[in-house]
Each structure stands twice: as structure tokens, then as C-alpha cells.
JSON list of C-alpha atoms in Angstrom, two decimals:
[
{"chain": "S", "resi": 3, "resn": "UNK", "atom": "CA", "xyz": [95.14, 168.19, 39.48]},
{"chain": "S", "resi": 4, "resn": "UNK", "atom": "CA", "xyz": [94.47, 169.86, 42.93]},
{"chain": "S", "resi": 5, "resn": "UNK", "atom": "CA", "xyz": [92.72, 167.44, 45.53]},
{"chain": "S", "resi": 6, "resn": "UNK", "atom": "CA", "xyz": [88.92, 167.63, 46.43]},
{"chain": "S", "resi": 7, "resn": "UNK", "atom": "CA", "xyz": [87.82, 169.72, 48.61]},
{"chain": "S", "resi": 8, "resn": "UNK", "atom": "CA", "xyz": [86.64, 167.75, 51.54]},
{"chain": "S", "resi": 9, "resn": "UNK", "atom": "CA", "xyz": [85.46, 168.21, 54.91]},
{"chain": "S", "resi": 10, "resn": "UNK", "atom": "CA", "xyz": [87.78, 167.02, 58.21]},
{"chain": "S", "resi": 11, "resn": "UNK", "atom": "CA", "xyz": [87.72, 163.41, 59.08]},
{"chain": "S", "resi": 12, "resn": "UNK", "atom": "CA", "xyz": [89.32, 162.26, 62.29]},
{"chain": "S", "resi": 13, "resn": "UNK", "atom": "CA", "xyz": [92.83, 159.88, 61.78]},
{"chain": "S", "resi": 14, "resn": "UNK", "atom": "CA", "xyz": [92.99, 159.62, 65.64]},
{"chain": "S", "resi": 15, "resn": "UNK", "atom": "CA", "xyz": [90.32, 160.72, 68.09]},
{"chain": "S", "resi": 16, "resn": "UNK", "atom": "CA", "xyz": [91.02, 161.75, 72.05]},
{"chain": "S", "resi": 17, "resn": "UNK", "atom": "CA", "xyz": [90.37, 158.32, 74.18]},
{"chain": "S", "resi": 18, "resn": "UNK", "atom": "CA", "xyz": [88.56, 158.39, 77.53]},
{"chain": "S", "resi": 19, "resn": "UNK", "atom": "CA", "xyz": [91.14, 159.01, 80.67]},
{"chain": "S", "resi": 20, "resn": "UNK", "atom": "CA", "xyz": [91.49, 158.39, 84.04]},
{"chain": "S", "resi": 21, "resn": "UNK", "atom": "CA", "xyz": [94.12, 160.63, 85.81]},
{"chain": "S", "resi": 22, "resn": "UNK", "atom": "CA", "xyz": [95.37, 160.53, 89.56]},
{"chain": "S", "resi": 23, "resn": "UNK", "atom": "CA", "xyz": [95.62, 164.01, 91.47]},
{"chain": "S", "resi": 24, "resn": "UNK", "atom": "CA", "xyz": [98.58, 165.52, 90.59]},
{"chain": "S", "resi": 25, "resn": "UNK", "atom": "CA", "xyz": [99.59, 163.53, 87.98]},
{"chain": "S", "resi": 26, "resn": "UNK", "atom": "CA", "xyz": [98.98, 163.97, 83.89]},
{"chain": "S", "resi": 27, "resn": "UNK", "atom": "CA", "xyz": [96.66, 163.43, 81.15]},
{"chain": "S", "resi": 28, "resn": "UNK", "atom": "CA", "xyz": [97.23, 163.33, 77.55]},
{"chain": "S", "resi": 29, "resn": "UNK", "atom": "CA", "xyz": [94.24, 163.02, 74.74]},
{"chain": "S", "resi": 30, "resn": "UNK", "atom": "CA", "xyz": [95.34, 163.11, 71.63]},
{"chain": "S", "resi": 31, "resn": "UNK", "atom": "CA", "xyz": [93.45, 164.64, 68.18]},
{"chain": "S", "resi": 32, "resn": "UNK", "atom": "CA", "xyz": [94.05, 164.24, 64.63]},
{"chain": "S", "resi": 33, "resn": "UNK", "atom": "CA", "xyz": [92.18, 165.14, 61.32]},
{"chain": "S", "resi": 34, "resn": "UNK", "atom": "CA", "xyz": [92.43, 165.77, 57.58]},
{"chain": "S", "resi": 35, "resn": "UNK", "atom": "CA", "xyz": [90.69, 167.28, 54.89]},
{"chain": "S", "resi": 36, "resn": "UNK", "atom": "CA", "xyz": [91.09, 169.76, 52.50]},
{"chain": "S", "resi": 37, "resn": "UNK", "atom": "CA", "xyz": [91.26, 172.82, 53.45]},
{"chain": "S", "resi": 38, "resn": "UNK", "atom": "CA", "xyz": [93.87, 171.49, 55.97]},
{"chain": "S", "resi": 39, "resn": "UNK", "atom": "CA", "xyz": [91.09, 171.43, 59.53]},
{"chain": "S", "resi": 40, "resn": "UNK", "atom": "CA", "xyz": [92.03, 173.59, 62.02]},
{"chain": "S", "resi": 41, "resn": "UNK", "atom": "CA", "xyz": [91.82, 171.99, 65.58]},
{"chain": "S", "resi": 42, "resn": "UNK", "atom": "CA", "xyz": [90.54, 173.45, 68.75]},
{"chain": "S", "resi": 43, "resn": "UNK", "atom": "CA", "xyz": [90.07, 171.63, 72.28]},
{"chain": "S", "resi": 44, "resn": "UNK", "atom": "CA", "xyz": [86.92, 172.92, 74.26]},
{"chain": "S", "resi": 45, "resn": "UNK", "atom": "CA", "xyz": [85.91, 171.74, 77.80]},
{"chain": "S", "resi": 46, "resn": "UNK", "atom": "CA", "xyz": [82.16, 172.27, 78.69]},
{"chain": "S", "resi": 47, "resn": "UNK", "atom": "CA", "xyz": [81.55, 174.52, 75.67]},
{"chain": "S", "resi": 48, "resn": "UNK", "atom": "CA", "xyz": [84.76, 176.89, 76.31]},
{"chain": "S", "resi": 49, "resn": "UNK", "atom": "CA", "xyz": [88.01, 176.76, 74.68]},
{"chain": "S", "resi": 50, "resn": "UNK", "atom": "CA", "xyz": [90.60, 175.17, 77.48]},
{"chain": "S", "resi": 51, "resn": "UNK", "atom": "CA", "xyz": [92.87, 178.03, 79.12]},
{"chain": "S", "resi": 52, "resn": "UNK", "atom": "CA", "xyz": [94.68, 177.42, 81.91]},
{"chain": "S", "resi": 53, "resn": "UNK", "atom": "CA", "xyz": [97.99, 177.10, 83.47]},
{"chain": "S", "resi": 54, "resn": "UNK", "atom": "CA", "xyz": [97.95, 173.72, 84.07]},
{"chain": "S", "resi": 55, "resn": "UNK", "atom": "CA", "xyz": [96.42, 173.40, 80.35]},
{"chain": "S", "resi": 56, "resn": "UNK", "atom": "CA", "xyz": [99.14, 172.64, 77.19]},
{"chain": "S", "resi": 57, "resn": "UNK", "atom": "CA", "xyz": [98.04, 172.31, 73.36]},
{"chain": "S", "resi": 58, "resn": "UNK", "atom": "CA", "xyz": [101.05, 171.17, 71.77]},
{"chain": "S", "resi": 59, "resn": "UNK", "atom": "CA", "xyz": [100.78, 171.34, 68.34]},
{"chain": "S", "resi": 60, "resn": "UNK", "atom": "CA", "xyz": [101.69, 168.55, 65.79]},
{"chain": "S", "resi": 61, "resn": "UNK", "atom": "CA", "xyz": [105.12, 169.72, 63.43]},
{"chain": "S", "resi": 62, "resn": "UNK", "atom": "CA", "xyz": [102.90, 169.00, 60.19]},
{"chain": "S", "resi": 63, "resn": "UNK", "atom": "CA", "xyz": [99.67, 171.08, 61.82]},
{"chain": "S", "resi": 64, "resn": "UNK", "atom": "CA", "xyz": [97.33, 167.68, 61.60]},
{"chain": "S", "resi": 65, "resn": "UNK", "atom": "CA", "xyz": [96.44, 167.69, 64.97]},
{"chain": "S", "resi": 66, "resn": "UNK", "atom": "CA", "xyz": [97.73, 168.32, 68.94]},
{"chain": "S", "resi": 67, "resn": "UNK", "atom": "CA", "xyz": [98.01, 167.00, 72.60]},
{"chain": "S", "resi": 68, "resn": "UNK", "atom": "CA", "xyz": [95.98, 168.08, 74.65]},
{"chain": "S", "resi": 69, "resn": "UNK", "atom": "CA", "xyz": [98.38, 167.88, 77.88]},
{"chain": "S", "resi": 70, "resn": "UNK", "atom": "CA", "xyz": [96.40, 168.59, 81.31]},
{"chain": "S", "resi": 71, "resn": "UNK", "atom": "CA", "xyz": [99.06, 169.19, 84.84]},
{"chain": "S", "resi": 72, "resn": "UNK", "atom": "CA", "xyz": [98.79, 168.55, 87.61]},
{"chain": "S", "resi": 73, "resn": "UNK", "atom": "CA", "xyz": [95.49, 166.77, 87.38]},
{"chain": "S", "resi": 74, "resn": "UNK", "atom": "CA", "xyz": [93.01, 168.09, 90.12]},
{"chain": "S", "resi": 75, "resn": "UNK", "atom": "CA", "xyz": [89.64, 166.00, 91.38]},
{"chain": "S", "resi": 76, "resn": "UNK", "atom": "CA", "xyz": [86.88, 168.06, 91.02]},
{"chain": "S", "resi": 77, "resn": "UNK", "atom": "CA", "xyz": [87.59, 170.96, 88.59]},
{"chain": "S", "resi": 78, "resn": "UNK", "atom": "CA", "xyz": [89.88, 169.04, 85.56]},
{"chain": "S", "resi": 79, "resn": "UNK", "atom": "CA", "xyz": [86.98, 166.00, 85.47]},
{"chain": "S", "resi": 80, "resn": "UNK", "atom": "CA", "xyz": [84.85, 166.73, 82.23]},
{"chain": "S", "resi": 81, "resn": "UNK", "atom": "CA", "xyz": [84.05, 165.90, 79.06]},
{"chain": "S", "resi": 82, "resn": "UNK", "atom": "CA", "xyz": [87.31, 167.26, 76.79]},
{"chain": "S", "resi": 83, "resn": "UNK", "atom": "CA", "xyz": [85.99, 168.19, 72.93]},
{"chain": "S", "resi": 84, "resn": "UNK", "atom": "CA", "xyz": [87.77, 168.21, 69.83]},
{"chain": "S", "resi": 85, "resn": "UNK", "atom": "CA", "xyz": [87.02, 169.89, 66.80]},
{"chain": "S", "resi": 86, "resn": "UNK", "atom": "CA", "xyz": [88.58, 169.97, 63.66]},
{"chain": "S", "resi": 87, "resn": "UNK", "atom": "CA", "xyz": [87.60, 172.96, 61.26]},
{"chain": "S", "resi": 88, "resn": "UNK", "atom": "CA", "xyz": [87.54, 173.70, 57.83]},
{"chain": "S", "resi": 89, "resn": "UNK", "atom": "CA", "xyz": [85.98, 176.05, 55.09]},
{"chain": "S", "resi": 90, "resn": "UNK", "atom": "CA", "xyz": [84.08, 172.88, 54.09]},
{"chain": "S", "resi": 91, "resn": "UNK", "atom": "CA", "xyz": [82.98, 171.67, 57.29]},
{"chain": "S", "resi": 92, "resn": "UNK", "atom": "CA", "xyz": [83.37, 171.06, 61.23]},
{"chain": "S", "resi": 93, "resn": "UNK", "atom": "CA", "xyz": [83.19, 168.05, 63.56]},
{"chain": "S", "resi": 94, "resn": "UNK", "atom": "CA", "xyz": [83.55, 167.28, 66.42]},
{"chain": "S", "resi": 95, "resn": "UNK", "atom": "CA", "xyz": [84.73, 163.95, 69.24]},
{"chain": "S", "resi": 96, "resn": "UNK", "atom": "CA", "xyz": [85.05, 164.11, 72.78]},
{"chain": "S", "resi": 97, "resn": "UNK", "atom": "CA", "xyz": [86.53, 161.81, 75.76]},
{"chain": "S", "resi": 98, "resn": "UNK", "atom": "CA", "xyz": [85.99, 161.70, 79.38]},
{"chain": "S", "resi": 99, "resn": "UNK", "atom": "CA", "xyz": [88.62, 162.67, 82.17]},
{"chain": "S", "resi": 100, "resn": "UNK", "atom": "CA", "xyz": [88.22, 160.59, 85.36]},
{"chain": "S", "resi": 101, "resn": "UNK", "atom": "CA", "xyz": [90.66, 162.07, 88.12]},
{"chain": "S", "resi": 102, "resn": "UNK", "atom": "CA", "xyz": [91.23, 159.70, 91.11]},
{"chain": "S", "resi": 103, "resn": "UNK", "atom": "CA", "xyz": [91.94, 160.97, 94.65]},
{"chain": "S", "resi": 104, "resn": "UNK", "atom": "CA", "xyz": [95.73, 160.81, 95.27]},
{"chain": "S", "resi": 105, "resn": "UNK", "atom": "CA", "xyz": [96.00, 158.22, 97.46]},
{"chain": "S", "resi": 106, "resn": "UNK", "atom": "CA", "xyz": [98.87, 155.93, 96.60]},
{"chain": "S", "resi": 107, "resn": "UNK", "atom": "CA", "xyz": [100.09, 152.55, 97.87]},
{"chain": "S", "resi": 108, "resn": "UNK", "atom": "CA", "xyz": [103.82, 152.38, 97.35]},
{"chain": "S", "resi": 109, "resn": "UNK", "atom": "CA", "xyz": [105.85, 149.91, 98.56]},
{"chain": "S", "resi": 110, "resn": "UNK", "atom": "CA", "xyz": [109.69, 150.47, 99.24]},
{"chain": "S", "resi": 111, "resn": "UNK", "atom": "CA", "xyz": [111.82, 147.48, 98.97]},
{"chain": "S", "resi": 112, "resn": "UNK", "atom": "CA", "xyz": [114.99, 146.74, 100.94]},
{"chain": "S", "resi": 113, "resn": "UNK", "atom": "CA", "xyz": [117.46, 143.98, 100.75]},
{"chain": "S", "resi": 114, "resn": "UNK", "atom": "CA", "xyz": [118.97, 143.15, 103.98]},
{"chain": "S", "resi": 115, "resn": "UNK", "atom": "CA", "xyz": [122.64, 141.77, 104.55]},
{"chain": "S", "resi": 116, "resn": "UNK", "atom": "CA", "xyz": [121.49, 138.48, 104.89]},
{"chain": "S", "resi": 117, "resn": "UNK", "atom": "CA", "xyz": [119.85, 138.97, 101.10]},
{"chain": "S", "resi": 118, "resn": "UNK", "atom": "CA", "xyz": [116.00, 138.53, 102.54]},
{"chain": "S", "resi": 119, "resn": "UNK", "atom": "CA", "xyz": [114.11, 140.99, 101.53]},
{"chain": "S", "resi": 120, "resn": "UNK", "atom": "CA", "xyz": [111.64, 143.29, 103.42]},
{"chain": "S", "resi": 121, "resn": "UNK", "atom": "CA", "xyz": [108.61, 145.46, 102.14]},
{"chain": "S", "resi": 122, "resn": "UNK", "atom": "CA", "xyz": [107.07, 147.83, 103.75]},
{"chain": "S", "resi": 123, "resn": "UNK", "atom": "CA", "xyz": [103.93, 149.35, 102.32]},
{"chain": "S", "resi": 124, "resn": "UNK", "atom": "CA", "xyz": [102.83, 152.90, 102.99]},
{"chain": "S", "resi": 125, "resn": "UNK", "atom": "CA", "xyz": [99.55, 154.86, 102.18]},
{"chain": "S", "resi": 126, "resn": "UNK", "atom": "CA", "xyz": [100.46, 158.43, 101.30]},
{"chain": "S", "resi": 127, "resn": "UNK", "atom": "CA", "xyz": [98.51, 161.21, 100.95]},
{"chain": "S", "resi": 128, "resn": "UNK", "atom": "CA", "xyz": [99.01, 163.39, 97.36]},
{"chain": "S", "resi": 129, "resn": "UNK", "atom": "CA", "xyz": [103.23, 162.93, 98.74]},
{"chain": "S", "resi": 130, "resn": "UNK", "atom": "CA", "xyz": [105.46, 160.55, 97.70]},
{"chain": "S", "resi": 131, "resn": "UNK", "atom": "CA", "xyz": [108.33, 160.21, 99.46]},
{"chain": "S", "resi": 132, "resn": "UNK", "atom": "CA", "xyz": [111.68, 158.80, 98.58]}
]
């Protein structure tokens, strides 16, 4: 007996982000139906392409990453769209990329001789510095 044709449904939608400058975001986005959906990312109506822009691709085609590097402030924050596409039907989901300014606080621990221990806390600026 072959299996109804149906249209996509989503197994695991893309969740809402925030990202720091320079670092990565991941939104992940599954479906199923029959027809097996085809899934495309879109940001602001257009398909992604970039450099810093990586579909990878699920091993059993159900869905992909969506893998965005390095993260910048004003030009990666959007609303990312997933659709999933068959010959039955299409939907679609979309999450929210918030990228944060690159400031960090790090703090570098030492251990003197006498075993107390100092911090020292610096504010860098998009470096981090080891």
C-alpha cells in the first residue's frame, strides 16, 4: 500500500536567536510529508546567499541547519524563513536573529604561589585575547 499523499508538516521548526558579533547562529528546520518537502531558507523574501551563510543538509534530506558566520550587527539581524515544499503543498515558519554588539567581559584567572587567587576583568572590544 503506498502512503498518502500529504502535504509538509514541520517535526522541528527554527527557534528565535540571539547571536554576539562575530560569533554563530544555528536555526534548525525539519518537515515531512509525502512527496518528501523540499526545504529552502529565505531572509526578507530572498533565498540566503552569502559567504558567511551555510545550509547543511540533513543525511536523510528531512531538513537542514541553517549555519550563519561570523554574525554581524546590523546586516545578519532579520527574520530567517523556512519553507518546506511539496507537490501537495508549502508552508512556511520563521525565527528572529538578535545580534549583540561584541563587547565581552572576560575574566582571566591566575593562581599565585601563595595559592590566592586573582581576577582581573577586562572589557574587550570584538578581540579576545589569550
Amino acid at each position: 500500500e503506498l502512503p498518502a499523499w500529504g502535504k509538509p508538516t514541520f517535526m522541528k521548526a527554527p527557534e528565535d536567536q540571539i547571536g554576539i558579533s562575530g560569533g554563530v547562529a544555528s536555526f534548525v528546520c525539519q518537515a515531512t510529508g509525502e512527496p518528501k518537502p523540499r526545504i529552502t531558507w529565505m531572509k526578507k523574501g530572498k533565498k540566503v546567499s552569502s559567504q558567511r551563510f551555510e545550509v547543511i543538509e540533513f543525511d536523510d534530506g528531512s531538513g537542514s541547519v541553517l549555519r550563519i558566520q561570523p554574525l554581524r550587527v546590523h546586516r545578519d539581524e532579520a527574520i530567517y524563513e523556512c519553507t518546506a515544499t511539496n507537490s501537495v503543498g508549502e508552508i512556511n515558519t520563521s525565527a528572529k536573529l538578535t545580534v549583540l554588539e561584541g563587547k565581552k567581559e572576560v575574566v582571566f584567572a591566575s593562581l599565585d604561589s601563595s595559592g590566592f587567587g586573582s581576577c582581573v576583568v577586562a572589557l574587550l572590544n570584538d578581540t579576545v585575547i589569550f
